[in-house]
Coordinates of C-alpha atoms in Angstrom, one line a residue:
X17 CA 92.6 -90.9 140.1
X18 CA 91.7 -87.2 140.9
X19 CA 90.1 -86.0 143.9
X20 CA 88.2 -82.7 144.8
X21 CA 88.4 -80.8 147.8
X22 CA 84.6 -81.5 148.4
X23 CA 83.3 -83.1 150.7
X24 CA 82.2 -86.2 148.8
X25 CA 84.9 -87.1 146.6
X26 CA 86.8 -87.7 149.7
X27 CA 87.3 -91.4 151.1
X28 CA 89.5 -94.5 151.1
X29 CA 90.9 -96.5 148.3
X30 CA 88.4 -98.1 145.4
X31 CA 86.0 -100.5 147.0
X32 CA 87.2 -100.0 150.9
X33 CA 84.2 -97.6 151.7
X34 CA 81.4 -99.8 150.8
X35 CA 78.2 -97.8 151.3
X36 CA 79.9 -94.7 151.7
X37 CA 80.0 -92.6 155.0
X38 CA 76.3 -93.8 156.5
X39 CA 77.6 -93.6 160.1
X40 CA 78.0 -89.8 160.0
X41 CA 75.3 -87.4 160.6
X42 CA 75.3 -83.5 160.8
X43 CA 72.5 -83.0 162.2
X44 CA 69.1 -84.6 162.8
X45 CA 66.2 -84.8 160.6
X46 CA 64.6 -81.2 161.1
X47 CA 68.4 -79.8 160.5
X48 CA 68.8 -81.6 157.2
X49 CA 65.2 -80.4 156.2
X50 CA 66.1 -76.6 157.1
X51 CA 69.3 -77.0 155.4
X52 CA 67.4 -77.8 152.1
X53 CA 64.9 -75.6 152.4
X54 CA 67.6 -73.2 152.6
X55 CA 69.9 -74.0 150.1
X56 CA 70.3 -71.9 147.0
X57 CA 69.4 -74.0 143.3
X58 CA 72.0 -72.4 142.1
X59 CA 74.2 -73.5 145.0
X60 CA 73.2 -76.9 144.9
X61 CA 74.1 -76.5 141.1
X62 CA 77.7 -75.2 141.7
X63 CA 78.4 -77.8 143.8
X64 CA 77.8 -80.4 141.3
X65 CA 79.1 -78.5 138.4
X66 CA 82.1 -81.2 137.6
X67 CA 79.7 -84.0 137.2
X68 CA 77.4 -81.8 135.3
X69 CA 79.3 -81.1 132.5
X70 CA 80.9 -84.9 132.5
X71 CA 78.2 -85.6 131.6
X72 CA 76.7 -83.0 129.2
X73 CA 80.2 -84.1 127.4
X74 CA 79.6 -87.6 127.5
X75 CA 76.0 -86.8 125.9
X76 CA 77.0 -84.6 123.2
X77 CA 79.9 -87.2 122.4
X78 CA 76.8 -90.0 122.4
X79 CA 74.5 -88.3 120.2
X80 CA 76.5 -85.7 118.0
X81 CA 79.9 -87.3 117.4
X82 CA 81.7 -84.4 119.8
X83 CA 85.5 -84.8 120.7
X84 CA 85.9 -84.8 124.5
X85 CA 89.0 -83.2 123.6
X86 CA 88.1 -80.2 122.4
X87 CA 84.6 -79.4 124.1
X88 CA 86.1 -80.4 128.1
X89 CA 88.6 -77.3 127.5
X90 CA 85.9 -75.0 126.3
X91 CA 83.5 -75.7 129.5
X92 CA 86.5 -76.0 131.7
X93 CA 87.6 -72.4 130.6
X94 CA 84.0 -70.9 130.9
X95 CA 83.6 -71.8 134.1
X96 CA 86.8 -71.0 135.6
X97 CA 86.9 -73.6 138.7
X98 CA 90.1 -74.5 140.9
X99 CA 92.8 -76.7 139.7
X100 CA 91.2 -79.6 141.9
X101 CA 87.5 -79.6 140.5
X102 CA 88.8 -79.1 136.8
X103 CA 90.8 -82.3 137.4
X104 CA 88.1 -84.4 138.8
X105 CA 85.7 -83.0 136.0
X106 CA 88.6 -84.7 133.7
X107 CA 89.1 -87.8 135.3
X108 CA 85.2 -88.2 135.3
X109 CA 84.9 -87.5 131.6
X110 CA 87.8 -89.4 130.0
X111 CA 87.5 -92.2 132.6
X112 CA 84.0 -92.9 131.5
X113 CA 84.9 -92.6 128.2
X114 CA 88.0 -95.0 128.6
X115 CA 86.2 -97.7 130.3
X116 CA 82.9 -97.4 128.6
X117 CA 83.0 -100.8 127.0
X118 CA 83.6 -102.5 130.3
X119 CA 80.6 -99.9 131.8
X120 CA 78.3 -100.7 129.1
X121 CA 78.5 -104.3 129.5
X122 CA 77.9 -104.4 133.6
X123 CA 75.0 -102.1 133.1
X124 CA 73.3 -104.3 130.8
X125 CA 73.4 -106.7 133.3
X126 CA 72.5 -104.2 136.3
X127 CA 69.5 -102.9 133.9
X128 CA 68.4 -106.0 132.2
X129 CA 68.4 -104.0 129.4
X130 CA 70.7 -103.6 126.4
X131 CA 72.8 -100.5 125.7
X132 CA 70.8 -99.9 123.0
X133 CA 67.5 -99.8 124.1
X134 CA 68.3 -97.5 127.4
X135 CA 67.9 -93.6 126.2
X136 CA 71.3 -91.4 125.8
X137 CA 70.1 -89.1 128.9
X138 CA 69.9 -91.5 131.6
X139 CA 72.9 -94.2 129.8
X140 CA 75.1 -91.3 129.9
X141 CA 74.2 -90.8 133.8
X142 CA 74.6 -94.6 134.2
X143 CA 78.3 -94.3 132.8
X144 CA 79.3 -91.5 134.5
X145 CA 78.1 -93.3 137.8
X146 CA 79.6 -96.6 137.1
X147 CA 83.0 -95.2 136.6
X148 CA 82.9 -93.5 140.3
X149 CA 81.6 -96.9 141.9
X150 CA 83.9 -98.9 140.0
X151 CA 87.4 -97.0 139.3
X152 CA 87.4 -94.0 141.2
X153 CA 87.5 -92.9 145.3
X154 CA 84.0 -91.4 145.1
X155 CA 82.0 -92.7 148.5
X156 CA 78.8 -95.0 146.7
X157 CA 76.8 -92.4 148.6
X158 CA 77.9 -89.5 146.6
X159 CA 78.2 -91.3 143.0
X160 CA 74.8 -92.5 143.8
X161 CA 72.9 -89.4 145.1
X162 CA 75.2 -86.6 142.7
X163 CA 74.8 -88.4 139.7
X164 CA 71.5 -89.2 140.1
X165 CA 70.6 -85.3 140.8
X166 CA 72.5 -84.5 137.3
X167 CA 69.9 -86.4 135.1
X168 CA 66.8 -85.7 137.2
X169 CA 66.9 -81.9 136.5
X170 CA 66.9 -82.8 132.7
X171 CA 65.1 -85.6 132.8
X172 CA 63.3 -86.6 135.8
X173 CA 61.2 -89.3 134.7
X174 CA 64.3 -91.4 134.5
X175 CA 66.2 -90.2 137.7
X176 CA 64.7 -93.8 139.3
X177 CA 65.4 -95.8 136.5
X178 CA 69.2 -94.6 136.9
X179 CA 69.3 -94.7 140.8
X180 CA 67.8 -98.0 140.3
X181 CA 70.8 -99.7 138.0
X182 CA 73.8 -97.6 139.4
X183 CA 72.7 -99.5 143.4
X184 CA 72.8 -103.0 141.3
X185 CA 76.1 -101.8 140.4
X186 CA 77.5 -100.9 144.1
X187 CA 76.5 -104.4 145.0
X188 CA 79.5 -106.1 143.7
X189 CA 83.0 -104.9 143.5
X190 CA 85.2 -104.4 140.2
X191 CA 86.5 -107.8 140.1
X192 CA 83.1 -109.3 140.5
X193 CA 81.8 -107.4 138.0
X194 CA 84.5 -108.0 135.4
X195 CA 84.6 -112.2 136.4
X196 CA 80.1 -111.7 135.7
X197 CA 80.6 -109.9 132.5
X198 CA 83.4 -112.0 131.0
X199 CA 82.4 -115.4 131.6
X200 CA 82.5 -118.0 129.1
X201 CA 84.6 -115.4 126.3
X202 CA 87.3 -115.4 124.6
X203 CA 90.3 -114.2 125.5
X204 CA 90.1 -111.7 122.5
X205 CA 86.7 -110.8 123.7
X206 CA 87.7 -110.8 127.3
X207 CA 90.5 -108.1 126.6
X208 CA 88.2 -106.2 124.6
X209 CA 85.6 -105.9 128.3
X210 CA 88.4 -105.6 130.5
X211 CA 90.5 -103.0 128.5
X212 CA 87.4 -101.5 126.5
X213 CA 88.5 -101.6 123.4
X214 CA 86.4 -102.8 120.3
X215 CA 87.8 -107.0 119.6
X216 CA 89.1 -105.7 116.1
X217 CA 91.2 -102.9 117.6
X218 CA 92.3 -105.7 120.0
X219 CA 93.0 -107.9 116.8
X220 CA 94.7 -105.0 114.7
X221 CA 97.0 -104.0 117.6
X222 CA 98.2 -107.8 118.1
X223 CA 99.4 -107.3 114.3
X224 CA 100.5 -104.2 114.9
X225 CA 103.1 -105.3 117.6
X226 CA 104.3 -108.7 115.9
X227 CA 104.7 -106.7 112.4
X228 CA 107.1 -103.7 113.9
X229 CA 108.6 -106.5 115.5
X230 CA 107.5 -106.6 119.2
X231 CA 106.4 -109.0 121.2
X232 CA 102.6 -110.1 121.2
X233 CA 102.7 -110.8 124.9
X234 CA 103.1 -106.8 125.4
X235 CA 99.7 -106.1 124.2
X236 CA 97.5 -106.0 127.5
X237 CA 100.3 -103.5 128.7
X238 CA 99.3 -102.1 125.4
X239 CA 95.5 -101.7 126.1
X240 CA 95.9 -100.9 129.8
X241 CA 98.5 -98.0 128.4
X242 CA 95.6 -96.1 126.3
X243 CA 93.3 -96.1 129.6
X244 CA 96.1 -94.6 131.7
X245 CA 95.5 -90.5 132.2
X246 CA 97.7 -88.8 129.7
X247 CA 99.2 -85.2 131.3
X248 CA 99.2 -82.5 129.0
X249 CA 102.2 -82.0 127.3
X250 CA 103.3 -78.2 126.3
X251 CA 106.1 -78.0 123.6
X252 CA 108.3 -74.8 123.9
X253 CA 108.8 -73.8 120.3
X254 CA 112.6 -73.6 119.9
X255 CA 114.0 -69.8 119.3
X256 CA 111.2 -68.4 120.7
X257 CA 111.3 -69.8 124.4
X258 CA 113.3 -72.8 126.6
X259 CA 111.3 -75.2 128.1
X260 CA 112.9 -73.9 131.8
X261 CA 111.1 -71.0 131.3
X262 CA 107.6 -72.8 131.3
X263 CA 106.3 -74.4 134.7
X264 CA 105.7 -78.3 134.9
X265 CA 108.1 -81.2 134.1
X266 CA 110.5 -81.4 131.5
X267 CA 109.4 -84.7 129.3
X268 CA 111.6 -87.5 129.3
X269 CA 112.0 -87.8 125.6
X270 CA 111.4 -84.9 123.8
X271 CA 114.5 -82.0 124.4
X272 CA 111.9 -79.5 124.3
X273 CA 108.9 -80.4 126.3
X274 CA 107.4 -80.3 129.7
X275 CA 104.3 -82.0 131.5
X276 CA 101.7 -80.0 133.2
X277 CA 99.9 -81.2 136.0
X278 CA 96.6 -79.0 135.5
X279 CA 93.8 -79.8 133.0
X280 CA 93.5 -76.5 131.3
X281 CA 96.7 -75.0 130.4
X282 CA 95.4 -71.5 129.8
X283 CA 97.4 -69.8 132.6
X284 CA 100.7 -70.1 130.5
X285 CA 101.1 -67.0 128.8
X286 CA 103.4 -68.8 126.6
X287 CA 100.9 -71.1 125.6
X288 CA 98.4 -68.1 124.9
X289 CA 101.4 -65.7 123.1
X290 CA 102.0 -68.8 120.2
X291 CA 105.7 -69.3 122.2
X292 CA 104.5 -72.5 123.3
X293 CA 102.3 -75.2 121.6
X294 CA 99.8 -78.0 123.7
X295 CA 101.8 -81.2 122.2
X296 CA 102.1 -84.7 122.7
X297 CA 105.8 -85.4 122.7
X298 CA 105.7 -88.0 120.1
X299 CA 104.2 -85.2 117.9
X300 CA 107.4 -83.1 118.7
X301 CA 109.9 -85.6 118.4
X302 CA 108.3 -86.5 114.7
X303 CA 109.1 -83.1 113.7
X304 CA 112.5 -83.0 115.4
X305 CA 113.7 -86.2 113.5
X306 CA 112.8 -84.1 110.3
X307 CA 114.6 -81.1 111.3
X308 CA 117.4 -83.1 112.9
X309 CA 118.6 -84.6 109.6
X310 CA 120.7 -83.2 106.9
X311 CA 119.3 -81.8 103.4
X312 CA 120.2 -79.0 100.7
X313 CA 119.4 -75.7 101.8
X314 CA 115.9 -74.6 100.6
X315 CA 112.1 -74.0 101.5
X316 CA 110.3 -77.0 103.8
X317 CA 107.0 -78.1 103.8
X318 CA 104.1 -79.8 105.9
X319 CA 101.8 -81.2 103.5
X320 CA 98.9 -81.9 105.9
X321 CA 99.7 -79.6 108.4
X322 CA 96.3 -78.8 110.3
X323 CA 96.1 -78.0 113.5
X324 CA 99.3 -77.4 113.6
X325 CA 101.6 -78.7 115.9
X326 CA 104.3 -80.0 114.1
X327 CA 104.1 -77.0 111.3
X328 CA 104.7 -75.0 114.4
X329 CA 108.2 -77.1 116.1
X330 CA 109.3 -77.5 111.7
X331 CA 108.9 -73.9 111.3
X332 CA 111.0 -72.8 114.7
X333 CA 113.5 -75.1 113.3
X334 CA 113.7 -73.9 109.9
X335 CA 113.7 -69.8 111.2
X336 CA 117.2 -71.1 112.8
X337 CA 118.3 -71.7 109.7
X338 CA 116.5 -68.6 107.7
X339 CA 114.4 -71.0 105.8
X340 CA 110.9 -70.3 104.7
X341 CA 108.1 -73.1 105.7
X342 CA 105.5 -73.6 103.7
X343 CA 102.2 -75.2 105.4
X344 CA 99.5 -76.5 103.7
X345 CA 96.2 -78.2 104.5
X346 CA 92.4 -79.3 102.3
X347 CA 90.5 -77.8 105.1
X348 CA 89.9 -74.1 105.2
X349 CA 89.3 -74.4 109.1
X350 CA 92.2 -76.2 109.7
X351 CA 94.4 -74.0 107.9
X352 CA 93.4 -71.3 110.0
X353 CA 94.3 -73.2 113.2
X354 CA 97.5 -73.5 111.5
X355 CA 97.9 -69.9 111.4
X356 CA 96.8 -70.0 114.7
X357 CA 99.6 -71.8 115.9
X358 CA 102.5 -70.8 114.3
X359 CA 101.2 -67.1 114.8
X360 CA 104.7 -66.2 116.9
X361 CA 106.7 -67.1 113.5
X362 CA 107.0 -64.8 110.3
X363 CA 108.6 -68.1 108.6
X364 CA 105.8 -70.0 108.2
X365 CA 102.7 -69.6 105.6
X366 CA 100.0 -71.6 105.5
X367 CA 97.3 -72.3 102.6
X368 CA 94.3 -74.4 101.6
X369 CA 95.7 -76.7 99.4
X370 CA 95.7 -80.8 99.0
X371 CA 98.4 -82.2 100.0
X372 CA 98.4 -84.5 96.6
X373 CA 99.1 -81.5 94.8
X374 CA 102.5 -80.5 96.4
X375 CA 104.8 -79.0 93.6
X376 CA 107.9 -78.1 95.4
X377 CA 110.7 -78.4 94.9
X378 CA 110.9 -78.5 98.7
X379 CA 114.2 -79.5 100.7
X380 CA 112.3 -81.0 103.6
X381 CA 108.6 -82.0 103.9
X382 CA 106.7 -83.4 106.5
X383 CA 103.5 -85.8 105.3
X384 CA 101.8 -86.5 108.5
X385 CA 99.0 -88.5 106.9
X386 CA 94.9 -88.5 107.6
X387 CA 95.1 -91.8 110.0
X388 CA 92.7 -93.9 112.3
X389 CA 94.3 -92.8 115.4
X390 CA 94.9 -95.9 116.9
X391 CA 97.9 -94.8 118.4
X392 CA 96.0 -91.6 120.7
X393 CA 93.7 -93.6 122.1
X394 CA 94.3 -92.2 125.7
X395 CA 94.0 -89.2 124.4
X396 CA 91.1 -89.1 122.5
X397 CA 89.5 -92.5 124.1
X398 CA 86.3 -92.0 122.0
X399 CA 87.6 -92.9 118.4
X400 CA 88.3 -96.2 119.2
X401 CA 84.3 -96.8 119.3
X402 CA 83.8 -94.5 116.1
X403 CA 86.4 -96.1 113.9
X404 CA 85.8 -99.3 112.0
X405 CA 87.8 -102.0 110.2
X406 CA 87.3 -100.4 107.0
X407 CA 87.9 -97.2 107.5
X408 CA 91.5 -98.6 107.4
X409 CA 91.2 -99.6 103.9
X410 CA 89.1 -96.1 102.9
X411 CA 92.3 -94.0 104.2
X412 CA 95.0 -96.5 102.8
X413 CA 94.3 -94.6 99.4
X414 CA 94.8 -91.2 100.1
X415 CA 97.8 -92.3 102.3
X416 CA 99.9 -93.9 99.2
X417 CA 98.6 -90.5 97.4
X418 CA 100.0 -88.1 99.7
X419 CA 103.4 -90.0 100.5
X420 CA 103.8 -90.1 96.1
X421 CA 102.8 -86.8 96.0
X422 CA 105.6 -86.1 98.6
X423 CA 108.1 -87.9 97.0
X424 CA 107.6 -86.4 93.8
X425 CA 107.8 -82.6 95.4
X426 CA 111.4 -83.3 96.9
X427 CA 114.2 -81.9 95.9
X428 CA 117.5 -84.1 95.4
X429 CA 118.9 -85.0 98.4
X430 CA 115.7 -83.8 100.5
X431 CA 114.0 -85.6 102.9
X432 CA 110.5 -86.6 103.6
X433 CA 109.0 -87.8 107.0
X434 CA 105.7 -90.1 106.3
X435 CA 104.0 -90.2 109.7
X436 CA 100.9 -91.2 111.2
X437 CA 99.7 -91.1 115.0
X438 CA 99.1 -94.9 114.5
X439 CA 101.0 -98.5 114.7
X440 CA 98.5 -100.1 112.3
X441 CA 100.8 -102.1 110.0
X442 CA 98.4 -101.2 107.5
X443 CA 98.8 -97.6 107.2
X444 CA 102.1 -97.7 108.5
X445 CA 104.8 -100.0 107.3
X446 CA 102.9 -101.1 104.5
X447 CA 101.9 -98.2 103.0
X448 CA 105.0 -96.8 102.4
X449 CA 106.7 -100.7 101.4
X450 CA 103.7 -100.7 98.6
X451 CA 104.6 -96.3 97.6
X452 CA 108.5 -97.3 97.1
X453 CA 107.9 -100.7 95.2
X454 CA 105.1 -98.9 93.2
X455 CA 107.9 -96.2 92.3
X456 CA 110.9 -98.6 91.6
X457 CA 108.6 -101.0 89.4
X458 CA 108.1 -97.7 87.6
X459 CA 111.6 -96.8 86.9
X460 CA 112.0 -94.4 89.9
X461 CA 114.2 -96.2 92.1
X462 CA 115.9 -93.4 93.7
X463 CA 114.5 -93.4 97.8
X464 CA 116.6 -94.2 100.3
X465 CA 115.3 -95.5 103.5
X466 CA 116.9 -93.7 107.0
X467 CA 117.8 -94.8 109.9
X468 CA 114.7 -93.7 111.6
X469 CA 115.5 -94.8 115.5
X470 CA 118.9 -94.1 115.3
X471 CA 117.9 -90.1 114.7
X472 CA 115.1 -90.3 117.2
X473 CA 118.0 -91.8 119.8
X474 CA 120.5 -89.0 119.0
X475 CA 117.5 -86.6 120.0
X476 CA 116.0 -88.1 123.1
X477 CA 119.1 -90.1 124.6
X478 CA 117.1 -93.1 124.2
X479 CA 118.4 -96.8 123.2
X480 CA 117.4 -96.4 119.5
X481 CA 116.0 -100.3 119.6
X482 CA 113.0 -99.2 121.8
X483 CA 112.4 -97.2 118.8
X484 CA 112.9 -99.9 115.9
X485 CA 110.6 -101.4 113.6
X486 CA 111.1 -103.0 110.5
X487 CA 114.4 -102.8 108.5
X488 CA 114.3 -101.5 104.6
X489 CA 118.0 -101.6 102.9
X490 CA 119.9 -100.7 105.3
X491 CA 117.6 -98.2 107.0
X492 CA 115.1 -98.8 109.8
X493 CA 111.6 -97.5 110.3
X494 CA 110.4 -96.0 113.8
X495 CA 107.2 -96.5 115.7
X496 CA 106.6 -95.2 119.5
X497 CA 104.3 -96.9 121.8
X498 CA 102.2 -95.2 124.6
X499 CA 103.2 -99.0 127.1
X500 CA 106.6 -97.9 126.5
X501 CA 107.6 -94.4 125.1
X502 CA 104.4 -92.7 127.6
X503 CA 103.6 -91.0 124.1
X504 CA 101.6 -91.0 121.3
X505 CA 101.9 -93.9 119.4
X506 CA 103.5 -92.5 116.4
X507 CA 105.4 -94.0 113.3
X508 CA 108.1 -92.5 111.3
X509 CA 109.5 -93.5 108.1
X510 CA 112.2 -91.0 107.2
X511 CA 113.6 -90.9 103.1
X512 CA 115.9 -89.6 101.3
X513 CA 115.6 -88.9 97.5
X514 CA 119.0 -89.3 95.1
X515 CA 121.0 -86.4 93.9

């Protein structure tokens, strides 16, 4: 839970400063007027700047289908406030956003009102107050008084209404609340308020776990995991830098990664120069695995490379070797972030093309697959109330297409690494079950399944089981879990096609 240095954001542990610092005065009446006569609006407006733009990012995510993700690092770099205040701007945004099922449901009951009905203006207020009374070490005094003072200088009118719900809500403690608002569910449904997650994410990732083989008792550490802070991760592209040259911790898994503790990672030059990437290190370990294992000499490929991230680790790897990569993606934007971040090479090309029309023949290709996500919830804690149940079956199409088109574009011997920053068993294991049947029944029997976990232990140390899912002929596939790997939760199916 981050803290400021201000004043208010100071205080004991969640719920043992019940009506904030009331005792303490600095000065009597006439002072306190003088001092806001006195005080500058733009002062005023400094002060609260964190909670300002938590919330003009949990609007703009509310009503235009913005990414926290990408528009907290743009107003965190504009303004250019200490280390502190960017991190409790963070915690404010993303730990809304987290718990914003659970939020939702106690003010409904605080408003008499339901979510629906309550404007985006003053609901976003209510959720950015709700998560400082009910998760964070914010006196009530301060999330009541700050957050109101955010929403009354865009919308005034409502300023009561929201000062009205968010003192219902300092009335009763977390617990409270959560026994109130979960009374009488289901257990499915009850998980879904607690861990704020829609009941058919809750429903897919029990499946998830039993099909790759886990236990179905893990899952609340499951949903707790994706509402646990993520630290940025920084991957230091191998050739071009070690990962003792860039500040932070070195990752646990992934060889070539460190953890930052700051929010905004723009003071590594590293990171700025294209010598360093912003990674997950379940992203870099997907495209160690590839580079890791043995294929023919010859070109590689990343078949839906955009932004990036991978394209950037793959091509490294392949300049040590004095091979070419080739990155592609459908999206002309995306392609240029592509170039963007494998700028510091002279290996790599990229170009707008559709993955499905690979033509190779390419010795390694990566086909990191259009997914739901499911698996970087904590990191982007908004999709999970964008996506819907059939938006797994609308992607399972283009997923079979891509991996085919993959297989086709490999050379003999190659390899192919099908991934997805996802455990669904749907767009995971079964996908690429249905793309190798499909291409026996048709004659084309000529795939071999890897050992998927075993590669991923050679590279990270790790016991290879934490890594294992399913068994195909011989080879295993892989699928990381945020509960238990503190990554991503990414899958990888590595195959190799006959000579």
């Amino acid at each position: 839970m981050a803290e400021s240095a201000d004043r208010d954001r100071r205080g004991g542990s969640r719920g043992g400063n019940r009506g904030g610092n009331r005792g303490q005065r600095r000065g009597g009446p006439r002072d306190r007027k003088q001092q806001d006569r006195g005080a500058p609006q733009a002062e005023r407006a400094g002060k609260n700047l964190p909670r300002r733009i938590a919330w003009e990012v949990l609007l703009d995510v509310a009503t235009k289908d913005a990414y926290a993700n990408l528009l907290l690092p743009a107003k965190l770099s504009r303004t250019h406030m200490g280390a502190q205040d960017a991190a409790f701007t963070t915690e404010l945004t993303y730990g809304a956003l987290r718990r914003q099922k659970f939020y939702d449901a106690v003010i409904e009951v605080a408003s008499s009102r339901a979510i629906e009905k309550i404007d985006p203006e003053p609901l976003a207020a209510m959720r950015l107050g709700a998560h400082q009374l009910l998760s964070m070490r914010v006196p009530n005094h301060a999330a009541l008084s700050e957050t109101v003072a955010v929403v009354k200088r865009s919308s005034p009118k409502t300023a009561g209404f929201v000062n009205a719900v968010l003192r219902r809500i300092s009335e009763a403690e977390p617990a409270e609340w959560l026994d109130r608002v979960t009374a009488e569910t289901s257990e499915t449904t009850r998980l879904a308020i607690e861990h704020s997650h829609p009941e058919w994410v809750v429903r897919a990732l029990t499946q998830a776990l039993k099909g790759h083989g886990r236990d179905a008792a893990e899952l609340e550490a499951l949903l707790a995991a994706d509402n646990a802070p993520a630290k940025v991760g920084v991957t230091a592209l191998p050739g071009l830098i070690d990962r003792t040259e860039l500040p932070g911790e070195p990752t646990p898994l992934s060889p070539i990664g460190v953890t930052l503790d700051t929010a905004v990672p723009r003071d590594v030059a590293a990171v700025a120069d294209g010598r360093a990437r912003v990674q997950d290190e379940g992203s870099a370990l997907v495209a160690l695995a590839l580079a890791e294992v043995d294929a023919p000499a010859g070109t590689w490929a990343d078949l839906c490379a955009g932004p990036g991230g991978k394209a950037a680790v793959l091509g490294a790897a392949a300049a040590g070797e004095s091979l070419t990569l080739e990155a592609f993606d459908s999206s002309e934007h995306r392609v240029d972030l592509v170039r963007d971040s494998t700028k510091a090479l002279s290996n790599v090309t990229a170009a707008l093309r559709d993955g499905r029309d690979a033509r190779g023949p390419y010795s390694k290709i990566l086909v990191d697959v259009p997914c739901s996500g499911l698996g970087a919830l904590r990191r982007r804690p908004e999709a999970r109330y964008r996506r819907r149940p059939e938006d797994i079956t609308a992607l399972s199409g283009l997923q079979r297409e891509l991996l085919s088109s993959a297989l086709d574009a490999c050379a003999p011997g190659g390899v192919i690494a099908y991934s997805t920053c996802s455990p669904h068993y749907a767009e995971t294991v079964l996908i690429v079950d249905e793309v190798l049947r499909l291409r026996a029944k048709s004659g084309s029997d000529d795939i071999e399944v890897l050992d998927a976990p075993a590669v991923l232990s050679s590279i990270t140390g790790t016991e290879a089981e934490s890594f294992a899912s399913v068994t195909r002929d011989g080879g295993r596939y892989a699928q990381l879990w945020p509960h238990l790997h503190n990554s991503d939760g990414m899958f990888l199916a590595l195959l190799r096609k006959a000579k």
